[in-house]
């Protein structure tokens, strides 16, 4: 890792300790954008993104009242996806070195929110009931205007106090503790692309089998 990456990981670790989340609007060193934009456009054209389900045991029970995105999990056999996963793997190690969080692995999916789509307020993890501990969201939309909807609203634990309104602009990265921050995606007025991911801890010691996504 380069010095600038080390400094960035310091900044991310400090923000997680201070506030529980990190947010950057600036493009970050070595984190790809255009190759991922091309990749998700290609997947979309191939109809490879599928309606997302709700909850860990009901993947096929699509609930369009809650979420309306189309997703596909990233894989290691394609260069753009591999680059992104490699960056997140470096961050996993970097955070573990600094904060001893014991992050064990990482999974993430491309998401396409078509015009009109939203994801109502939710938590990505419930205390003690999941192994998802840290959420990442990375955005891939050039020139997002403030009147185009599709903001991610990050709330304090009360679910009411707004901490951040995040425009899904290319290069923006948000990282937060999965069980502490309710969040939602407001209805979008144009196609909206993101990569949502989760660092997980290994819960097998608690005899909790982690179901497949
Ligand atoms: C999620 C999520 C936010 C986004 O997939 O759980 O909250 O902006 N995504 O894509
Ligand atoms: Mn979420």
PDB file of C-alpha atoms and ligand atoms in Angstrom:
ATOM      1  CA  UNK A   1       0.000   0.000   0.000  1.00  0.00           C
ATOM      2  CA  UNK A   2       1.174   3.502  -0.770  1.00  0.00           C
ATOM      3  CA  UNK A   3       1.541   6.280   1.805  1.00  0.00           C
ATOM      4  CA  UNK A   4      -1.597   7.986   0.522  1.00  0.00           C
ATOM      5  CA  UNK A   5      -3.579   4.762   0.978  1.00  0.00           C
ATOM      6  CA  UNK A   6      -2.185   4.357   4.496  1.00  0.00           C
ATOM      7  CA  UNK A   7      -3.249   7.915   5.308  1.00  0.00           C
ATOM      8  CA  UNK A   8      -6.685   7.296   3.859  1.00  0.00           C
ATOM      9  CA  UNK A   9      -7.108   4.143   5.946  1.00  0.00           C
ATOM     10  CA  UNK A  10      -6.027   6.152   9.026  1.00  0.00           C
ATOM     11  CA  UNK A  11      -8.704   8.731   8.216  1.00  0.00           C
ATOM     12  CA  UNK A  12     -11.375   6.059   7.707  1.00  0.00           C
ATOM     13  CA  UNK A  13     -10.440   4.285  10.967  1.00  0.00           C
ATOM     14  CA  UNK A  14     -10.491   7.582  12.899  1.00  0.00           C
ATOM     15  CA  UNK A  15     -13.922   8.479  11.507  1.00  0.00           C
ATOM     16  CA  UNK A  16     -15.319   5.051  12.440  1.00  0.00           C
ATOM     17  CA  UNK A  17     -14.064   5.505  16.003  1.00  0.00           C
ATOM     18  CA  UNK A  18     -15.270   9.127  16.310  1.00  0.00           C
ATOM     19  CA  UNK A  19     -18.643   8.980  14.570  1.00  0.00           C
ATOM     20  CA  UNK A  20     -19.284   5.390  13.462  1.00  0.00           C
ATOM     21  CA  UNK A  21     -19.219   6.378   9.813  1.00  0.00           C
ATOM     22  CA  UNK A  22     -16.966   7.743   7.066  1.00  0.00           C
ATOM     23  CA  UNK A  23     -18.061   9.728   4.038  1.00  0.00           C
ATOM     24  CA  UNK A  24     -16.002  11.019   1.123  1.00  0.00           C
ATOM     25  CA  UNK A  25     -17.179  12.901  -1.952  1.00  0.00           C
ATOM     26  CA  UNK A  26     -13.704  12.949  -3.515  1.00  0.00           C
ATOM     27  CA  UNK A  27     -12.497  10.099  -5.733  1.00  0.00           C
ATOM     28  CA  UNK A  28     -10.138   7.941  -3.623  1.00  0.00           C
ATOM     29  CA  UNK A  29      -6.679   6.620  -4.613  1.00  0.00           C
ATOM     30  CA  UNK A  30      -6.806   3.438  -6.719  1.00  0.00           C
ATOM     31  CA  UNK A  31     -10.528   2.961  -6.332  1.00  0.00           C
ATOM     32  CA  UNK A  32     -11.859   2.399  -9.875  1.00  0.00           C
ATOM     33  CA  UNK A  33     -14.832   4.314 -11.278  1.00  0.00           C
ATOM     34  CA  UNK A  34     -15.083   4.206 -15.074  1.00  0.00           C
ATOM     35  CA  UNK A  35     -14.289   0.486 -15.398  1.00  0.00           C
ATOM     36  CA  UNK A  36     -17.037  -0.243 -12.860  1.00  0.00           C
ATOM     37  CA  UNK A  37     -19.455   2.083 -14.654  1.00  0.00           C
ATOM     38  CA  UNK A  38     -18.764   0.228 -17.902  1.00  0.00           C
ATOM     39  CA  UNK A  39     -19.158  -3.117 -16.182  1.00  0.00           C
ATOM     40  CA  UNK A  40     -22.504  -2.325 -14.578  1.00  0.00           C
ATOM     41  CA  UNK A  41     -23.802  -0.856 -17.858  1.00  0.00           C
ATOM     42  CA  UNK A  42     -22.803  -4.088 -19.588  1.00  0.00           C
ATOM     43  CA  UNK A  43     -24.459  -6.255 -16.926  1.00  0.00           C
ATOM     44  CA  UNK A  44     -27.578  -4.140 -17.139  1.00  0.00           C
ATOM     45  CA  UNK A  45     -27.681  -4.484 -20.925  1.00  0.00           C
ATOM     46  CA  UNK A  46     -27.350  -8.271 -20.524  1.00  0.00           C
ATOM     47  CA  UNK A  47     -30.249  -8.245 -18.048  1.00  0.00           C
ATOM     48  CA  UNK A  48     -27.925  -9.744 -15.412  1.00  0.00           C
ATOM     49  CA  UNK A  49     -29.267  -7.633 -12.530  1.00  0.00           C
ATOM     50  CA  UNK A  50     -32.223  -9.220 -10.746  1.00  0.00           C
ATOM     51  CA  UNK A  51     -34.849  -7.874  -8.360  1.00  0.00           C
ATOM     52  CA  UNK A  52     -33.475  -7.949  -4.819  1.00  0.00           C
ATOM     53  CA  UNK A  53     -35.269  -9.771  -1.999  1.00  0.00           C
ATOM     54  CA  UNK A  54     -35.704  -8.764   1.641  1.00  0.00           C
ATOM     55  CA  UNK A  55     -34.241 -10.579   4.622  1.00  0.00           C
ATOM     56  CA  UNK A  56     -31.802 -13.393   4.818  1.00  0.00           C
ATOM     57  CA  UNK A  57     -34.208 -16.298   4.518  1.00  0.00           C
ATOM     58  CA  UNK A  58     -36.622 -14.930   1.989  1.00  0.00           C
ATOM     59  CA  UNK A  59     -34.513 -14.006  -0.968  1.00  0.00           C
ATOM     60  CA  UNK A  60     -37.268 -14.880  -3.377  1.00  0.00           C
ATOM     61  CA  UNK A  61     -39.967 -13.027  -1.544  1.00  0.00           C
ATOM     62  CA  UNK A  62     -39.601  -9.731  -3.279  1.00  0.00           C
ATOM     63  CA  UNK A  63     -41.210  -6.903  -1.395  1.00  0.00           C
ATOM     64  CA  UNK A  64     -41.537  -3.925  -3.670  1.00  0.00           C
ATOM     65  CA  UNK A  65     -43.048  -1.836  -0.902  1.00  0.00           C
ATOM     66  CA  UNK A  66     -39.625  -1.809   0.757  1.00  0.00           C
ATOM     67  CA  UNK A  67     -36.981  -1.997  -1.961  1.00  0.00           C
ATOM     68  CA  UNK A  68     -36.997  -1.814  -5.731  1.00  0.00           C
ATOM     69  CA  UNK A  69     -33.398  -2.227  -6.747  1.00  0.00           C
ATOM     70  CA  UNK A  70     -31.973  -4.813  -9.128  1.00  0.00           C
ATOM     71  CA  UNK A  71     -28.749  -6.447  -7.989  1.00  0.00           C
ATOM     72  CA  UNK A  72     -25.880  -8.704  -8.934  1.00  0.00           C
ATOM     73  CA  UNK A  73     -23.121  -9.870  -6.573  1.00  0.00           C
ATOM     74  CA  UNK A  74     -19.534  -9.056  -7.596  1.00  0.00           C
ATOM     75  CA  UNK A  75     -17.266 -11.943  -8.542  1.00  0.00           C
ATOM     76  CA  UNK A  76     -13.523 -12.371  -8.749  1.00  0.00           C
ATOM     77  CA  UNK A  77     -13.396 -13.549 -12.356  1.00  0.00           C
ATOM     78  CA  UNK A  78     -13.815 -10.177 -14.052  1.00  0.00           C
ATOM     79  CA  UNK A  79     -11.151  -7.428 -13.944  1.00  0.00           C
ATOM     80  CA  UNK A  80     -13.248  -4.423 -12.857  1.00  0.00           C
ATOM     81  CA  UNK A  81     -15.030  -6.450 -10.178  1.00  0.00           C
ATOM     82  CA  UNK A  82     -11.720  -7.983  -9.083  1.00  0.00           C
ATOM     83  CA  UNK A  83     -10.131  -4.508  -8.740  1.00  0.00           C
ATOM     84  CA  UNK A  84     -12.951  -3.306  -6.543  1.00  0.00           C
ATOM     85  CA  UNK A  85     -12.890  -6.440  -4.380  1.00  0.00           C
ATOM     86  CA  UNK A  86      -9.084  -6.122  -4.057  1.00  0.00           C
ATOM     87  CA  UNK A  87      -9.401  -2.536  -2.823  1.00  0.00           C
ATOM     88  CA  UNK A  88     -12.016  -3.577  -0.287  1.00  0.00           C
ATOM     89  CA  UNK A  89      -9.767  -6.448   0.802  1.00  0.00           C
ATOM     90  CA  UNK A  90      -6.916  -3.977   1.405  1.00  0.00           C
ATOM     91  CA  UNK A  91      -9.289  -1.819   3.443  1.00  0.00           C
ATOM     92  CA  UNK A  92     -10.432  -4.896   5.402  1.00  0.00           C
ATOM     93  CA  UNK A  93      -6.830  -5.583   6.416  1.00  0.00           C
ATOM     94  CA  UNK A  94      -6.199  -1.891   7.067  1.00  0.00           C
ATOM     95  CA  UNK A  95      -9.158  -1.584   9.407  1.00  0.00           C
ATOM     96  CA  UNK A  96      -8.321  -4.797  11.235  1.00  0.00           C
ATOM     97  CA  UNK A  97      -4.761  -3.549  11.791  1.00  0.00           C
ATOM     98  CA  UNK A  98      -5.991  -0.265  13.201  1.00  0.00           C
ATOM     99  CA  UNK A  99      -9.186  -1.192  15.050  1.00  0.00           C
ATOM    100  CA  UNK A 100      -9.007  -4.961  15.694  1.00  0.00           C
ATOM    101  CA  UNK A 101     -12.542  -5.376  14.408  1.00  0.00           C
ATOM    102  CA  UNK A 102     -11.876  -8.925  13.260  1.00  0.00           C
ATOM    103  CA  UNK A 103     -13.449  -8.325   9.851  1.00  0.00           C
ATOM    104  CA  UNK A 104     -13.443 -11.764   8.263  1.00  0.00           C
ATOM    105  CA  UNK A 105     -14.704 -11.316   4.733  1.00  0.00           C
ATOM    106  CA  UNK A 106     -16.540  -8.982   2.376  1.00  0.00           C
ATOM    107  CA  UNK A 107     -19.404  -9.352  -0.068  1.00  0.00           C
ATOM    108  CA  UNK A 108     -20.944  -6.706  -2.317  1.00  0.00           C
ATOM    109  CA  UNK A 109     -23.464  -6.268  -5.083  1.00  0.00           C
ATOM    110  CA  UNK A 110     -24.037  -3.872  -7.923  1.00  0.00           C
ATOM    111  CA  UNK A 111     -27.410  -2.192  -7.593  1.00  0.00           C
ATOM    112  CA  UNK A 112     -29.494  -0.468 -10.233  1.00  0.00           C
ATOM    113  CA  UNK A 113     -32.376   1.676  -9.033  1.00  0.00           C
ATOM    114  CA  UNK A 114     -34.510   2.382 -12.105  1.00  0.00           C
ATOM    115  CA  UNK A 115     -36.408   5.657 -12.328  1.00  0.00           C
ATOM    116  CA  UNK A 116     -38.925   5.808  -9.450  1.00  0.00           C
ATOM    117  CA  UNK A 117     -37.181   3.123  -7.342  1.00  0.00           C
ATOM    118  CA  UNK A 118     -36.396   3.536  -3.634  1.00  0.00           C
ATOM    119  CA  UNK A 119     -35.318   1.573  -0.562  1.00  0.00           C
ATOM    120  CA  UNK A 120     -37.245   2.526   2.562  1.00  0.00           C
ATOM    121  CA  UNK A 121     -35.550   3.164   5.895  1.00  0.00           C
ATOM    122  CA  UNK A 122     -33.843   0.044   7.222  1.00  0.00           C
ATOM    123  CA  UNK A 123     -30.871  -1.260   9.185  1.00  0.00           C
ATOM    124  CA  UNK A 124     -28.441  -3.606   7.427  1.00  0.00           C
ATOM    125  CA  UNK A 125     -27.922  -5.641  10.604  1.00  0.00           C
ATOM    126  CA  UNK A 126     -29.661  -6.256  13.896  1.00  0.00           C
ATOM    127  CA  UNK A 127     -27.552  -6.423  17.025  1.00  0.00           C
ATOM    128  CA  UNK A 128     -26.482  -9.962  17.829  1.00  0.00           C
ATOM    129  CA  UNK A 129     -28.400 -11.465  14.943  1.00  0.00           C
ATOM    130  CA  UNK A 130     -26.058 -11.054  12.048  1.00  0.00           C
ATOM    131  CA  UNK A 131     -22.444 -11.157  11.086  1.00  0.00           C
ATOM    132  CA  UNK A 132     -22.608  -8.016   8.940  1.00  0.00           C
ATOM    133  CA  UNK A 133     -20.700  -5.355  10.858  1.00  0.00           C
ATOM    134  CA  UNK A 134     -19.609  -2.664   8.424  1.00  0.00           C
ATOM    135  CA  UNK A 135     -21.504  -1.406   5.357  1.00  0.00           C
ATOM    136  CA  UNK A 136     -19.902   0.241   2.321  1.00  0.00           C
ATOM    137  CA  UNK A 137     -21.762   2.070  -0.441  1.00  0.00           C
ATOM    138  CA  UNK A 138     -19.967   3.350  -3.539  1.00  0.00           C
ATOM    139  CA  UNK A 139     -21.626   5.463  -6.216  1.00  0.00           C
ATOM    140  CA  UNK A 140     -21.251   5.455  -9.988  1.00  0.00           C
ATOM    141  CA  UNK A 141     -23.435   8.263 -11.385  1.00  0.00           C
ATOM    142  CA  UNK A 142     -21.873  11.202 -13.213  1.00  0.00           C
ATOM    143  CA  UNK A 143     -23.243  14.690 -12.653  1.00  0.00           C
ATOM    144  CA  UNK A 144     -25.977  13.933 -10.166  1.00  0.00           C
ATOM    145  CA  UNK A 145     -28.045  17.065  -9.605  1.00  0.00           C
ATOM    146  CA  UNK A 146     -29.716  17.826  -6.282  1.00  0.00           C
ATOM    147  CA  UNK A 147     -33.182  17.807  -7.908  1.00  0.00           C
ATOM    148  CA  UNK A 148     -32.772  14.270  -9.283  1.00  0.00           C
ATOM    149  CA  UNK A 149     -33.757  12.460  -6.055  1.00  0.00           C
ATOM    150  CA  UNK A 150     -32.061   9.177  -5.164  1.00  0.00           C
ATOM    151  CA  UNK A 151     -30.202  10.539  -2.130  1.00  0.00           C
ATOM    152  CA  UNK A 152     -29.113   8.132   0.565  1.00  0.00           C
ATOM    153  CA  UNK A 153     -30.247   9.540   3.907  1.00  0.00           C
ATOM    154  CA  UNK A 154     -28.165   8.381   6.856  1.00  0.00           C
ATOM    155  CA  UNK A 155     -29.987   8.696  10.192  1.00  0.00           C
ATOM    156  CA  UNK A 156     -28.823   8.601  13.794  1.00  0.00           C
ATOM    157  CA  UNK A 157     -29.888   5.589  15.853  1.00  0.00           C
ATOM    158  CA  UNK A 158     -33.244   7.269  16.658  1.00  0.00           C
ATOM    159  CA  UNK A 159     -34.170   6.876  12.970  1.00  0.00           C
ATOM    160  CA  UNK A 160     -35.197  10.555  12.832  1.00  0.00           C
ATOM    161  CA  UNK A 161     -32.130  12.776  13.097  1.00  0.00           C
ATOM    162  CA  UNK A 162     -30.588  13.188   9.639  1.00  0.00           C
ATOM    163  CA  UNK A 163     -26.796  12.853   9.748  1.00  0.00           C
ATOM    164  CA  UNK A 164     -25.997  12.985   6.028  1.00  0.00           C
ATOM    165  CA  UNK A 165     -27.802  13.387   2.714  1.00  0.00           C
ATOM    166  CA  UNK A 166     -25.571  11.661   0.191  1.00  0.00           C
ATOM    167  CA  UNK A 167     -25.921  12.417  -3.511  1.00  0.00           C
ATOM    168  CA  UNK A 168     -25.015   9.230  -5.436  1.00  0.00           C
ATOM    169  CA  UNK A 169     -22.291  10.994  -7.432  1.00  0.00           C
ATOM    170  CA  UNK A 170     -19.429   9.050  -9.027  1.00  0.00           C
ATOM    171  CA  UNK A 171     -16.582   8.380  -6.595  1.00  0.00           C
ATOM    172  CA  UNK A 172     -18.555   9.027  -3.412  1.00  0.00           C
ATOM    173  CA  UNK A 173     -17.932   6.377  -0.759  1.00  0.00           C
ATOM    174  CA  UNK A 174     -19.859   5.898   2.474  1.00  0.00           C
ATOM    175  CA  UNK A 175     -18.867   3.424   5.202  1.00  0.00           C
ATOM    176  CA  UNK A 176     -20.870   2.887   8.395  1.00  0.00           C
ATOM    177  CA  UNK A 177     -21.431   0.452  11.264  1.00  0.00           C
ATOM    178  CA  UNK A 178     -24.191  -1.819   9.946  1.00  0.00           C
ATOM    179  CA  UNK A 179     -26.219  -2.140  13.162  1.00  0.00           C
ATOM    180  CA  UNK A 180     -26.176   1.531  14.204  1.00  0.00           C
ATOM    181  CA  UNK A 181     -27.379   3.633  11.303  1.00  0.00           C
ATOM    182  CA  UNK A 182     -30.866   3.414   9.811  1.00  0.00           C
ATOM    183  CA  UNK A 183     -30.769   4.666   6.219  1.00  0.00           C
ATOM    184  CA  UNK A 184     -32.938   4.927   3.143  1.00  0.00           C
ATOM    185  CA  UNK A 185     -32.724   5.633  -0.569  1.00  0.00           C
ATOM    186  CA  UNK A 186     -35.194   8.314  -1.653  1.00  0.00           C
ATOM    187  CA  UNK A 187     -37.119   7.711  -4.895  1.00  0.00           C
ATOM    188  CA  UNK A 188     -34.779   8.376  -7.787  1.00  0.00           C
ATOM    189  CA  UNK A 189     -35.739  10.428 -10.825  1.00  0.00           C
ATOM    190  CA  UNK A 190     -33.092   8.849 -13.073  1.00  0.00           C
ATOM    191  CA  UNK A 191     -31.270   5.518 -13.315  1.00  0.00           C
ATOM    192  CA  UNK A 192     -29.071   5.189 -10.256  1.00  0.00           C
ATOM    193  CA  UNK A 193     -26.103   2.829  -9.866  1.00  0.00           C
ATOM    194  CA  UNK A 194     -24.256   1.848  -6.694  1.00  0.00           C
ATOM    195  CA  UNK A 195     -22.238  -0.945  -5.125  1.00  0.00           C
ATOM    196  CA  UNK A 196     -23.424  -1.896  -1.631  1.00  0.00           C
ATOM    197  CA  UNK A 197     -21.192  -4.190   0.417  1.00  0.00           C
ATOM    198  CA  UNK A 198     -20.699  -5.668   3.859  1.00  0.00           C
ATOM    199  CA  UNK A 199     -17.719  -6.710   5.917  1.00  0.00           C
ATOM    200  CA  UNK A 200     -18.589  -9.674   8.056  1.00  0.00           C
ATOM    201  CA  UNK A 201     -17.203 -11.297  11.155  1.00  0.00           C
ATOM    202  CA  UNK A 202     -17.021 -15.043  11.521  1.00  0.00           C
ATOM    203  CA  UNK A 203     -19.880 -16.117  13.756  1.00  0.00           C
ATOM    204  CA  UNK A 204     -19.352 -19.841  13.471  1.00  0.00           C
ATOM    205  CA  UNK A 205     -18.117 -19.940  17.088  1.00  0.00           C
ATOM    206  CA  UNK A 206     -21.683 -19.095  18.113  1.00  0.00           C
ATOM    207  CA  UNK A 207     -22.933 -21.999  16.018  1.00  0.00           C
ATOM    208  CA  UNK A 208     -24.719 -19.511  13.778  1.00  0.00           C
ATOM    209  CA  UNK A 209     -24.649 -20.830  10.280  1.00  0.00           C
ATOM    210  CA  UNK A 210     -24.604 -17.958   7.851  1.00  0.00           C
ATOM    211  CA  UNK A 211     -27.201 -18.553   5.160  1.00  0.00           C
ATOM    212  CA  UNK A 212     -26.288 -17.980   1.557  1.00  0.00           C
ATOM    213  CA  UNK A 213     -27.393 -14.619   0.160  1.00  0.00           C
TER     214      UNK A 213
HETATM  215  C1  LIG B   1     -28.546  -1.542   0.775  1.00  0.00           C
HETATM  216  C2  LIG B   1     -28.530  -0.060   0.738  1.00  0.00           C
HETATM  217  C3  LIG B   1     -27.956   1.966  -0.438  1.00  0.00           C
HETATM  218  C4  LIG B   1     -27.580   2.513  -1.780  1.00  0.00           C
HETATM  219  O1  LIG B   1     -28.370  -2.181  -0.297  1.00  0.00           O
HETATM  220  O2  LIG B   1     -28.748  -2.108   1.874  1.00  0.00           O
HETATM  221  O3  LIG B   1     -28.879   0.536   1.720  1.00  0.00           O
HETATM  222  O4  LIG B   1     -27.410   3.746  -1.832  1.00  0.00           O
HETATM  223  N1  LIG B   1     -28.111   0.561  -0.397  1.00  0.00           N
HETATM  224  O5  LIG B   1     -27.443   1.769  -2.747  1.00  0.00           O
HETATM  225 MN1  LIG B   2     -28.832  -0.753   3.486  1.00  0.00          MN
END
